[in-house]
Coordinates of C-alpha atoms in Angstrom, one line a residue:
Chain A
M965 CA 6.2 -17.1 13.5
I966 CA 9.0 -15.5 15.7
R967 CA 10.5 -13.9 12.9
Y968 CA 7.3 -12.6 11.7
L969 CA 6.4 -11.0 15.0
Y970 CA 10.2 -9.5 15.1
S971 CA 9.5 -8.0 11.9
E972 CA 6.0 -6.5 13.1
A973 CA 7.8 -5.0 16.2
K974 CA 10.6 -3.6 14.4
L975 CA 8.5 -2.0 11.7
A976 CA 5.9 -0.8 14.0
V977 CA 7.0 -0.2 17.6
P978 CA 7.7 3.6 18.1
W979 CA 11.2 3.0 20.0
G980 CA 11.1 6.4 21.3
I981 CA 8.5 6.2 23.3
F982 CA 10.4 3.9 25.6
V983 CA 12.0 6.7 27.0
L984 CA 8.9 7.8 28.6
S985 CA 8.4 4.6 30.5
F986 CA 12.0 5.2 31.7
L987 CA 11.0 8.5 32.9
L988 CA 8.3 7.5 34.6
A989 CA 9.8 4.6 36.4
V990 CA 12.5 7.0 37.5
L991 CA 9.8 9.6 38.9
R992 CA 8.2 6.4 40.7
L993 CA 11.2 4.7 41.9
T994 CA 13.0 8.0 43.4
K995 CA 9.6 8.5 45.2
V996 CA 9.1 12.2 43.6
V997 CA 5.7 10.8 43.3
S998 CA 4.4 8.2 45.5
P999 CA 1.2 7.2 47.1
E1000 CA 2.6 7.7 50.3
V1001 CA 2.1 11.6 49.8
P1002 CA -1.7 11.4 49.0
E1003 CA -1.7 15.0 47.7
V1004 CA 0.9 14.6 45.3
W1005 CA -0.2 11.3 44.1
T1006 CA -3.8 12.7 43.6
G1007 CA -2.3 15.3 41.7
W1008 CA 0.0 13.2 39.8
I1009 CA -3.1 10.7 38.9
S1010 CA -5.1 13.6 37.7
F1011 CA -2.6 14.8 35.6
L1012 CA -2.0 11.2 34.1
E1013 CA -5.6 10.8 33.3
F1014 CA -5.8 13.9 31.5
T1015 CA -2.5 13.6 29.5
F1016 CA -1.8 9.9 29.1
P1017 CA -4.9 8.9 27.1
V1018 CA -4.1 11.3 24.2
L1019 CA -0.9 9.2 23.4
F1020 CA -3.1 6.4 22.2
P1021 CA -4.8 8.2 19.2
L1022 CA -1.6 10.0 18.4
L1023 CA 0.3 6.9 18.0
T1024 CA -2.5 5.3 16.4
F1025 CA -2.4 8.4 13.9
G1026 CA 1.4 7.7 13.5
L1027 CA 1.1 4.2 12.6
M1028 CA -1.5 4.9 9.8
E1029 CA 0.4 7.8 8.6
Q1030 CA 3.4 5.9 8.0
E1031 CA 1.7 2.9 6.6
K1032 CA 0.2 5.5 4.1
R1033 CA 3.6 7.2 3.7
W1034 CA 5.6 3.8 3.0
R1035 CA 3.0 2.8 0.0
T1036 CA 3.1 -1.0 1.6
L1037 CA -0.7 -1.5 1.7
E1038 CA -0.9 -3.0 -1.7
V1039 CA 1.5 -5.6 -1.1
L1040 CA -0.1 -6.5 2.1
V1041 CA -3.6 -6.6 0.8
A1042 CA -2.6 -8.9 -2.2
A1043 CA -1.1 -11.5 0.1
P1044 CA -3.3 -14.2 1.3
Q1045 CA -2.6 -13.5 5.1
R1046 CA -5.8 -12.0 6.9
K1047 CA -5.4 -8.3 7.1
A1048 CA -7.1 -8.0 10.5
A1049 CA -4.6 -10.3 12.2
V1050 CA -1.8 -8.3 10.8
F1051 CA -2.9 -5.1 11.8
F1052 CA -4.0 -6.5 15.2
V1053 CA -0.4 -7.7 15.9
R1054 CA 0.8 -4.3 14.4
Y1055 CA -1.5 -2.1 16.7
L1056 CA -0.6 -4.4 19.7
N1057 CA 3.0 -3.8 19.3
V1058 CA 2.3 0.0 19.0
L1059 CA 0.4 0.0 22.3
F1060 CA 2.7 -2.3 24.1
P1061 CA 4.9 0.9 25.1
L1062 CA 2.0 2.7 26.5
F1063 CA 0.9 -0.2 28.6
L1064 CA 4.4 -0.4 29.9
A1065 CA 4.5 3.2 30.6
A1066 CA 1.2 3.1 32.4
A1067 CA 2.9 0.0 34.7
A1068 CA 5.7 2.5 35.5
A1069 CA 3.7 5.3 36.3
V1070 CA 0.8 4.1 38.6
R1071 CA 0.0 1.2 40.9
P1072 CA -1.9 -1.8 39.3
R1073 CA -5.3 -0.7 40.8
E1074 CA -5.0 2.7 38.8
Y1075 CA -3.9 0.9 35.3
L1076 CA -7.6 1.2 34.2
L1077 CA -7.7 4.7 34.9
L1078 CA -5.2 5.6 32.3
T1079 CA -5.5 3.0 29.5
A1080 CA -9.3 2.5 29.4
P1081 CA -9.9 6.0 28.1
G1082 CA -6.7 5.6 25.9
L1083 CA -8.0 2.5 24.5
A1084 CA -11.3 4.0 23.6
L1085 CA -9.6 7.2 22.1
G1086 CA -7.1 4.8 20.0
G1087 CA -9.9 2.5 19.2
L1088 CA -12.0 5.4 17.7
S1089 CA -9.1 7.0 16.1
L1090 CA -8.1 3.6 14.4
L1091 CA -11.5 2.9 13.3
V1092 CA -12.4 6.1 11.6
G1093 CA -8.7 6.2 10.2
L1094 CA -9.2 2.9 8.4
A1095 CA -12.8 3.5 7.5
W1096 CA -12.5 7.3 6.3
E1097 CA -9.2 9.0 6.9
E1098 CA -6.5 9.1 9.3
E1099 CA -6.6 12.9 10.0
M1100 CA -10.4 12.5 10.6
G1101 CA -9.8 9.5 13.2
L1102 CA -7.4 11.8 15.1
G1103 CA -9.5 14.8 15.0
V1104 CA -12.6 12.9 16.2
A1105 CA -10.6 11.1 19.0
L1106 CA -9.1 14.7 20.2
A1107 CA -12.5 16.2 20.0
W1108 CA -14.0 13.4 22.6
W1109 CA -10.9 14.0 24.6
G1110 CA -10.7 18.1 24.7
V1111 CA -14.6 18.2 25.3
S1112 CA -14.3 15.6 28.2
F1113 CA -11.4 17.9 29.8
A1114 CA -13.3 21.0 29.2
L1115 CA -16.2 19.7 30.8
A1116 CA -14.5 18.2 33.7
I1117 CA -12.9 21.7 34.4
T1118 CA -16.2 23.7 33.6
R1119 CA -18.9 21.8 34.4
P1120 CA -18.2 18.9 36.9
E1121 CA -21.8 18.6 37.8
L1122 CA -22.5 17.1 34.7
F1123 CA -20.7 13.8 35.7
S1124 CA -23.6 13.1 37.9
H1125 CA -26.3 12.9 35.2
G1126 CA -26.9 10.1 32.8
V1127 CA -25.1 9.7 29.8
A1128 CA -22.8 12.4 30.1
S1129 CA -21.3 10.6 33.1
W1130 CA -20.6 7.6 31.0
L1131 CA -19.4 9.3 27.9
L1132 CA -16.6 11.8 29.3
L1133 CA -13.5 10.4 29.7
V1134 CA -11.7 12.7 32.4
L1135 CA -13.2 11.9 35.7
F1136 CA -10.6 13.3 38.2
S1137 CA -12.9 16.3 39.1
S1138 CA -16.0 14.6 39.4
P1139 CA -18.3 13.8 42.3
L1140 CA -18.5 10.2 41.4
S1141 CA -17.5 7.6 44.2
P1142 CA -14.4 5.8 43.4
Q1143 CA -16.6 2.6 42.6
E1144 CA -18.5 4.5 39.9
V1145 CA -15.4 6.1 38.4
L1146 CA -14.2 2.2 38.2
L1147 CA -17.3 1.1 36.6
R1148 CA -17.2 3.9 34.0
K1149 CA -13.9 3.1 33.2
W1150 CA -14.5 -0.5 32.4
V1151 CA -17.2 0.8 30.2
H1152 CA -14.6 3.0 28.4
F1153 CA -12.5 -0.1 28.3
G1154 CA -15.4 -2.1 26.5
I1155 CA -15.8 0.6 24.1
G1156 CA -12.3 0.6 23.3
I1157 CA -12.3 -3.0 22.7
T1158 CA -15.6 -2.5 20.5
F1159 CA -13.9 0.1 18.3
L1160 CA -10.8 -2.0 18.2
L1161 CA -12.8 -5.1 16.7
L1162 CA -14.7 -2.9 14.2
S1163 CA -11.4 -1.6 13.3
L1164 CA -10.2 -5.1 12.4
V1165 CA -13.3 -5.7 10.2
A1166 CA -12.4 -2.3 8.6
A1167 CA -8.9 -3.4 8.2
E1168 CA -9.8 -6.6 6.5
Y1169 CA -11.4 -4.7 3.8
K1170 CA -8.9 -1.9 3.6
R1171 CA -7.4 -1.7 0.2
S1172 CA -6.3 1.9 -0.3
W1173 CA -5.5 5.1 1.4
R1174 CA -7.2 8.3 0.3
P1175 CA -4.7 10.5 -1.6
R1176 CA -4.3 13.7 0.1
Chain B
M731 CA -6.0 -18.7 -17.1
I732 CA -7.1 -15.2 -16.8
Q733 CA -10.3 -14.1 -18.2
A734 CA -12.2 -10.7 -18.4
E735 CA -15.9 -10.5 -19.7
A736 CA -17.4 -7.2 -20.0
L737 CA -15.5 -5.8 -17.3
T738 CA -16.1 -2.4 -16.3
K739 CA -15.1 0.1 -13.6
N740 CA -16.2 3.6 -12.8
Y741 CA -15.1 6.1 -10.6
G742 CA -17.8 8.4 -9.9
S743 CA -18.6 9.6 -13.3
V744 CA -15.4 8.6 -15.0
Q745 CA -15.2 5.3 -16.8
A746 CA -11.9 3.7 -16.4
L747 CA -12.7 0.3 -18.1
R748 CA -15.5 -0.1 -20.5
G749 CA -16.6 -3.5 -21.2
V750 CA -13.1 -5.0 -21.4
H751 CA -13.0 -8.6 -23.0
L752 CA -9.5 -10.4 -22.4
A753 CA -8.2 -13.9 -22.3
I754 CA -4.6 -14.0 -21.1
E755 CA -2.9 -17.7 -21.5
G756 CA 0.6 -18.6 -20.3
G757 CA 4.1 -16.7 -20.6
V758 CA 4.7 -13.0 -20.4
F759 CA 1.9 -10.8 -21.7
G760 CA 2.0 -7.1 -22.4
L761 CA -0.8 -4.9 -21.5
L762 CA 0.3 -1.7 -23.3
G763 CA -1.4 1.6 -23.4
P764 CA -1.1 5.4 -22.7
N765 CA -1.3 6.8 -19.2
G766 CA -4.8 6.9 -17.9
A767 CA -5.8 4.2 -20.2
G768 CA -7.0 2.0 -17.5
K769 CA -4.0 -0.6 -17.1
T770 CA -3.6 -0.1 -13.4
T771 CA -7.3 -0.3 -12.7
F772 CA -7.3 -3.6 -14.8
I773 CA -4.3 -5.2 -12.7
R774 CA -5.6 -3.9 -9.4
I775 CA -8.9 -5.7 -10.2
L776 CA -6.9 -8.9 -11.0
A777 CA -5.2 -8.3 -7.7
T778 CA -8.2 -8.3 -5.7
L779 CA -7.4 -4.7 -4.5
L780 CA -10.6 -3.3 -6.6
P781 CA -14.1 -4.8 -7.0
P782 CA -15.2 -4.3 -10.7
T783 CA -18.5 -2.0 -11.2
S784 CA -19.6 -4.6 -13.6
G785 CA -18.6 -7.6 -15.7
K786 CA -16.7 -10.6 -14.3
A787 CA -12.9 -11.4 -14.2
S788 CA -11.6 -14.6 -13.0
V789 CA -7.8 -16.0 -12.5
F790 CA -7.4 -19.8 -13.0
G791 CA -11.3 -20.1 -12.6
Y792 CA -11.6 -18.2 -9.3
D793 CA -13.6 -15.1 -9.4
V794 CA -11.8 -11.9 -8.4
V795 CA -14.8 -10.8 -6.3
H796 CA -15.8 -14.0 -4.5
D797 CA -12.5 -16.0 -4.3
R798 CA -10.1 -13.6 -3.1
I799 CA -8.1 -15.7 -0.9
P800 CA -7.5 -18.5 -3.2
I801 CA -6.5 -15.9 -6.0
R802 CA -4.1 -14.1 -3.6
K803 CA -2.5 -17.5 -2.7
M804 CA -1.4 -17.9 -6.3
L805 CA -0.8 -14.2 -6.7
G806 CA 2.6 -12.5 -7.1
Y807 CA 2.2 -8.5 -7.2
L808 CA 4.5 -5.6 -7.9
P809 CA 2.3 -2.6 -7.8
Q810 CA 3.1 0.8 -9.6
E811 CA 4.1 2.6 -6.6
F812 CA 6.2 -0.1 -4.7
G813 CA 7.0 0.8 -1.1
A814 CA 8.9 -1.7 1.3
Y815 CA 9.1 -0.9 5.2
P816 CA 12.1 1.2 5.4
K817 CA 12.9 0.0 9.2
L818 CA 13.8 -3.5 7.6
T819 CA 16.7 -4.8 5.8
G820 CA 16.2 -6.4 2.4
R821 CA 16.5 -9.7 3.7
E822 CA 14.1 -9.3 6.7
Y823 CA 11.6 -7.5 4.3
L824 CA 11.6 -10.8 2.1
A825 CA 11.2 -12.9 5.3
Y826 CA 8.3 -10.9 6.3
I827 CA 6.5 -11.2 2.8
A828 CA 7.4 -14.9 3.0
A829 CA 5.4 -14.9 6.3
L830 CA 2.6 -13.0 4.9
K831 CA 2.4 -15.5 1.9
G832 CA 2.7 -18.5 4.3
V833 CA 5.9 -19.7 2.7
R834 CA 7.4 -22.5 4.8
R835 CA 11.2 -22.5 5.5
P836 CA 11.7 -19.6 2.9
E837 CA 15.4 -19.0 3.6
R838 CA 16.8 -20.9 0.6
E839 CA 14.3 -19.2 -1.5
I840 CA 15.2 -15.7 -0.2
E841 CA 18.7 -16.5 -0.8
R842 CA 18.0 -17.7 -4.3
L843 CA 16.0 -14.5 -5.2
L844 CA 18.5 -12.1 -3.7
S845 CA 21.0 -13.7 -5.6
Q846 CA 19.0 -13.9 -9.0
F847 CA 18.2 -10.1 -8.5
G848 CA 21.7 -9.0 -7.5
L849 CA 20.5 -8.0 -4.1
T850 CA 22.8 -10.3 -1.9
Q851 CA 25.4 -7.7 -1.4
I852 CA 23.0 -5.3 -0.2
A853 CA 20.5 -7.6 1.7
R854 CA 21.8 -6.6 5.2
R855 CA 21.4 -3.0 4.4
R856 CA 18.0 -1.0 5.6
V857 CA 15.4 -0.8 2.5
T858 CA 15.6 3.1 3.1
S859 CA 19.0 3.2 1.3
Y860 CA 18.2 1.4 -1.7
S861 CA 18.2 3.3 -5.1
G862 CA 14.9 3.0 -7.2
G863 CA 16.4 0.2 -9.3
M864 CA 17.4 -2.0 -6.2
L865 CA 13.8 -1.2 -4.7
R866 CA 12.2 -2.3 -8.0
R867 CA 14.3 -5.5 -7.9
L868 CA 13.5 -6.1 -4.2
G869 CA 9.8 -5.6 -5.4
I870 CA 9.9 -8.4 -8.1
A871 CA 11.8 -10.6 -5.7
Q872 CA 9.0 -10.3 -3.2
A873 CA 6.4 -10.9 -5.8
L874 CA 8.2 -14.1 -6.7
L875 CA 8.2 -15.3 -3.2
G876 CA 6.4 -18.7 -2.7
S877 CA 6.5 -19.4 -6.9
P878 CA 3.1 -17.9 -7.7
K879 CA 1.3 -19.3 -10.8
V880 CA 0.3 -15.8 -11.7
L881 CA 2.7 -12.6 -11.7
L882 CA 1.2 -9.0 -12.1
V883 CA 3.7 -6.2 -12.7
D884 CA 2.5 -2.7 -13.3
E885 CA 5.0 -0.3 -14.8
P886 CA 8.0 -1.9 -13.4
T887 CA 10.6 0.2 -15.4
G888 CA 8.9 3.6 -14.9
G889 CA 11.6 6.0 -13.2
L890 CA 14.5 3.4 -13.9
D891 CA 17.7 4.7 -15.7
P892 CA 18.5 3.0 -19.0
E893 CA 20.7 0.2 -17.5
E894 CA 18.3 -0.8 -14.9
R895 CA 15.5 -0.8 -17.5
V896 CA 17.4 -3.2 -19.7
R897 CA 18.5 -5.2 -16.8
F898 CA 14.9 -5.4 -15.5
R899 CA 13.5 -6.4 -19.0
E900 CA 15.9 -9.2 -19.0
F901 CA 14.4 -10.2 -15.5
L902 CA 11.0 -10.2 -17.0
M903 CA 11.7 -12.2 -19.9
G904 CA 13.0 -15.2 -17.9
L905 CA 9.9 -15.1 -15.7
G906 CA 7.2 -16.7 -18.2
G907 CA 7.2 -20.5 -18.8
E908 CA 4.4 -22.3 -16.8
R909 CA 3.6 -18.9 -15.0
V910 CA 1.4 -16.4 -16.4
V911 CA 2.9 -13.0 -16.1
V912 CA 1.0 -9.8 -17.0
L913 CA 3.3 -6.7 -17.7
S914 CA 1.2 -3.5 -17.5
T915 CA 3.2 -0.6 -19.2
H916 CA 3.1 2.5 -21.5
L917 CA 6.6 1.8 -22.7
V918 CA 6.8 0.0 -26.1
E919 CA 10.1 -1.2 -25.8
D920 CA 9.4 -3.0 -22.5
V921 CA 6.8 -5.1 -24.4
A922 CA 9.0 -5.4 -27.5
M923 CA 11.5 -7.3 -25.6
A924 CA 9.7 -9.3 -23.1
C925 CA 6.1 -10.0 -24.6
D926 CA 4.9 -12.6 -27.4
R927 CA 1.5 -11.6 -26.8
L928 CA -0.2 -8.1 -25.9
A929 CA -3.2 -6.4 -25.3
V930 CA -3.5 -2.6 -26.2
L931 CA -5.9 -0.6 -23.8
N932 CA -6.9 2.7 -24.8
Q933 CA -9.5 4.9 -22.8
G934 CA -10.6 2.0 -21.3
E935 CA -11.3 -0.5 -23.9
I936 CA -9.4 -3.1 -25.5
V937 CA -8.1 -2.0 -28.9
Y938 CA -6.2 -5.0 -29.8
Q939 CA -5.1 -8.4 -28.5
G940 CA -3.0 -11.1 -30.1
R941 CA 0.5 -11.7 -31.1
T942 CA 3.0 -8.8 -30.8
R943 CA 4.3 -9.6 -34.3
G944 CA 0.3 -9.4 -35.4
L945 CA 0.1 -5.8 -34.4
I946 CA 2.9 -4.8 -36.6
E947 CA 1.4 -7.1 -39.4
L948 CA -1.6 -5.0 -39.0
F949 CA 0.1 -1.8 -40.2
Q950 CA 2.3 -3.6 -42.9
G951 CA 2.3 -1.5 -45.9
Q952 CA 0.6 1.5 -44.2
V953 CA 3.7 3.2 -42.7
Y954 CA 5.4 5.7 -44.8
E955 CA 9.1 7.4 -44.1
V956 CA 9.9 10.7 -45.7
E957 CA 13.1 13.1 -45.3
V958 CA 12.0 16.5 -44.2
P959 CA 14.6 19.3 -44.4
E960 CA 14.9 20.9 -40.9
E961 CA 13.5 24.2 -41.8
E962 CA 10.4 22.8 -43.2
V963 CA 9.9 20.2 -40.3
G964 CA 7.4 22.4 -38.1
E965 CA 5.0 23.1 -41.1
K966 CA 5.2 19.8 -42.5
L967 CA 4.4 18.2 -38.8
A968 CA 1.5 20.4 -38.5
A969 CA 0.1 19.8 -41.8
W970 CA 0.2 16.1 -41.3
G971 CA -1.3 16.3 -37.8
K972 CA -2.2 12.9 -36.0
R973 CA -0.7 10.8 -39.0
V974 CA 2.9 11.6 -37.7
L975 CA 4.0 8.6 -35.8
T976 CA 7.6 9.3 -35.1
T977 CA 10.5 11.6 -35.9
Q978 CA 14.2 10.8 -35.8
R979 CA 16.9 13.6 -36.5
R980 CA 19.4 13.0 -39.2
D981 CA 21.8 15.6 -39.9
A982 CA 20.2 18.5 -41.4
S983 CA 16.9 16.7 -42.0
R984 CA 14.4 14.5 -40.0
A985 CA 13.0 11.1 -40.8
V986 CA 9.4 11.2 -40.2
R987 CA 7.2 8.0 -40.1
L988 CA 3.6 8.5 -40.8
L989 CA 0.4 6.4 -40.9
G990 CA -0.8 6.4 -44.8
E991 CA 1.1 7.3 -48.0
V992 CA 2.7 10.6 -48.5
E993 CA 4.6 12.4 -51.4
G994 CA 8.1 11.6 -51.5
G995 CA 7.8 8.9 -48.7
R996 CA 8.5 5.2 -48.9
P997 CA 7.0 2.3 -47.5
V998 CA 9.0 0.7 -44.4
T999 CA 8.7 -2.0 -42.0
P1000 CA 6.9 -0.6 -39.0
S1001 CA 8.2 -1.0 -35.8
L1002 CA 6.4 -2.1 -32.7
E1003 CA 6.2 1.5 -31.6
D1004 CA 4.9 2.7 -35.0
A1005 CA 2.1 0.1 -35.2
Y1006 CA 1.2 0.9 -31.3
L1007 CA 1.1 4.5 -32.0
A1008 CA -1.0 4.1 -35.2
L1009 CA -3.4 1.9 -33.4
I1010 CA -3.8 4.7 -30.7
R1011 CA -4.0 7.4 -33.2
S1012 CA -6.4 5.7 -35.6

C-alpha cells in the first residue's frame, strides 16, 4: 500500500508547485503580508481569491493531459483495481501542494476563501474533462472563473441578487457580509465535492481519450 | 475458453466487426489480418475496454459486458500503443501495476520477470530512457504480473528492429502452455513462428480459423512460381493483378508467386505468407 501511494505521488505530484508554497511562506514569515496591516491583508486576500482558484483547473488539466500523452489508460482500465479509487488518490496528490500553498498564504479562517472556489473549478474541469474532453473541461472552468471576476469588477451589485450571488466565485468586492460570504464559500465547497464525486463515476467508466 | 458469437462493433456508420464467431482454446493463438481489419477492436472488446454493439463474447465463461472485474482479474494485456509512466523506473512501474492487479508480495515475481525479459540491468532507470524494444519487454512483463490465465497482446512487434522482433517472438513462444495467449498482428512471421492455431480477420469478418498448417494446406497445389526477366516485370505484374502474392529478386529476374496456374510456372509449396495473401485476395 505504501509503495502504491509512493508511486502515485511520484507520477502525479507536480513537484514544481511546491516552490509556490515556499514563496508564499516566505512572504508570510517575513511579514511582507500580514494580518497586522489590515489594508495590505485585504488586498492580499482579494488578490489570492482571484488568482489562486485558477490553479486548480490548470493542474487538473495537466493531470489529464499527461495521462493522455503517456498512453497509460488502457493498461490501467484492464487492471481489476477500481478506477475511481485510483483517480481519487491521484487527484488528491495533485491538489495536495495547493492546500499546502493555501495554508502558507493565509490564516486558517481564510482557507475556505481560496480552496472552495478552487475545488469547484477543479471538480468541474475534471468532470467535463473525463466525460468529454480535457480542453473542454479547462475551458468551462476558466469561463466560470472569468465571468465571476468580470462581474465582480463591473457589476458588484449582482452579488446581492439571488442565484448570481451563489454561483459567482470571486466575492471580494461584493456587498455581502462576512457570514454571507462564508456561507457561499461552503456552497462552493459542496459544489466542488459534488463535481469530484461525479468525476469519480466518470473515471470508473473512462476507457479511452478522444484523439485530437 | 474465449468465445465470440455474432460479435459486431460499429463506430458510427463504420462496421469494425461484422458477426464474428470465434472459439479460442489454450496455447498461443494468432489473430492475423491487414491494418484496419478489426483486430484491435476485437482485442479491446475481450480486454473489457470496449462494449460490443451486438453479439456476445466471453472469457472463461465470463461475459465481457457484465463480468468486467472477474475478467480483468485473470487478464494480462499489452495494448498496441503501450505507454508506461515516464517518471517511474522499470521496477517501480512493475510494482505499481502489481498493486493495481492486487498481487501480494510481488517482489520475487518482479525480479523474475525483469530477469526473464532482460530488464534487470535497466530496472533502476526511468522508463522515459527506454528504447522501443525495452518498453515492449516491460509491457509484456507487466502483462504477465499475477500469472494471468489470459494474455492479450496487440501488435507487439510493430516498430521493433529485426533483432528485437525475433527476440520478442521467442518470448511469446514460451508463454503458451496452460495459458490462453491471443497474439494480434498483421505480420505473418509473428504468427508463423509463435502460433499453432490462428484466425484471419479481414474487413471485420473471420475468413479462416483453424490450424496454422491448415491454412497452408488450403492453398496446396494452387500457388505457382514463375521466373520473370526484370524488364518484363512491370507488364506481367499489371497483367496478373491481384493473383500476384509475392515477388523475390534473383539476379536479372524475379521469382513471382501467383495464385492459380500460369504459363511457364511450376507449383510450389505455399508459405504461410502466400496462403494468407491468397486468402485475403480471394
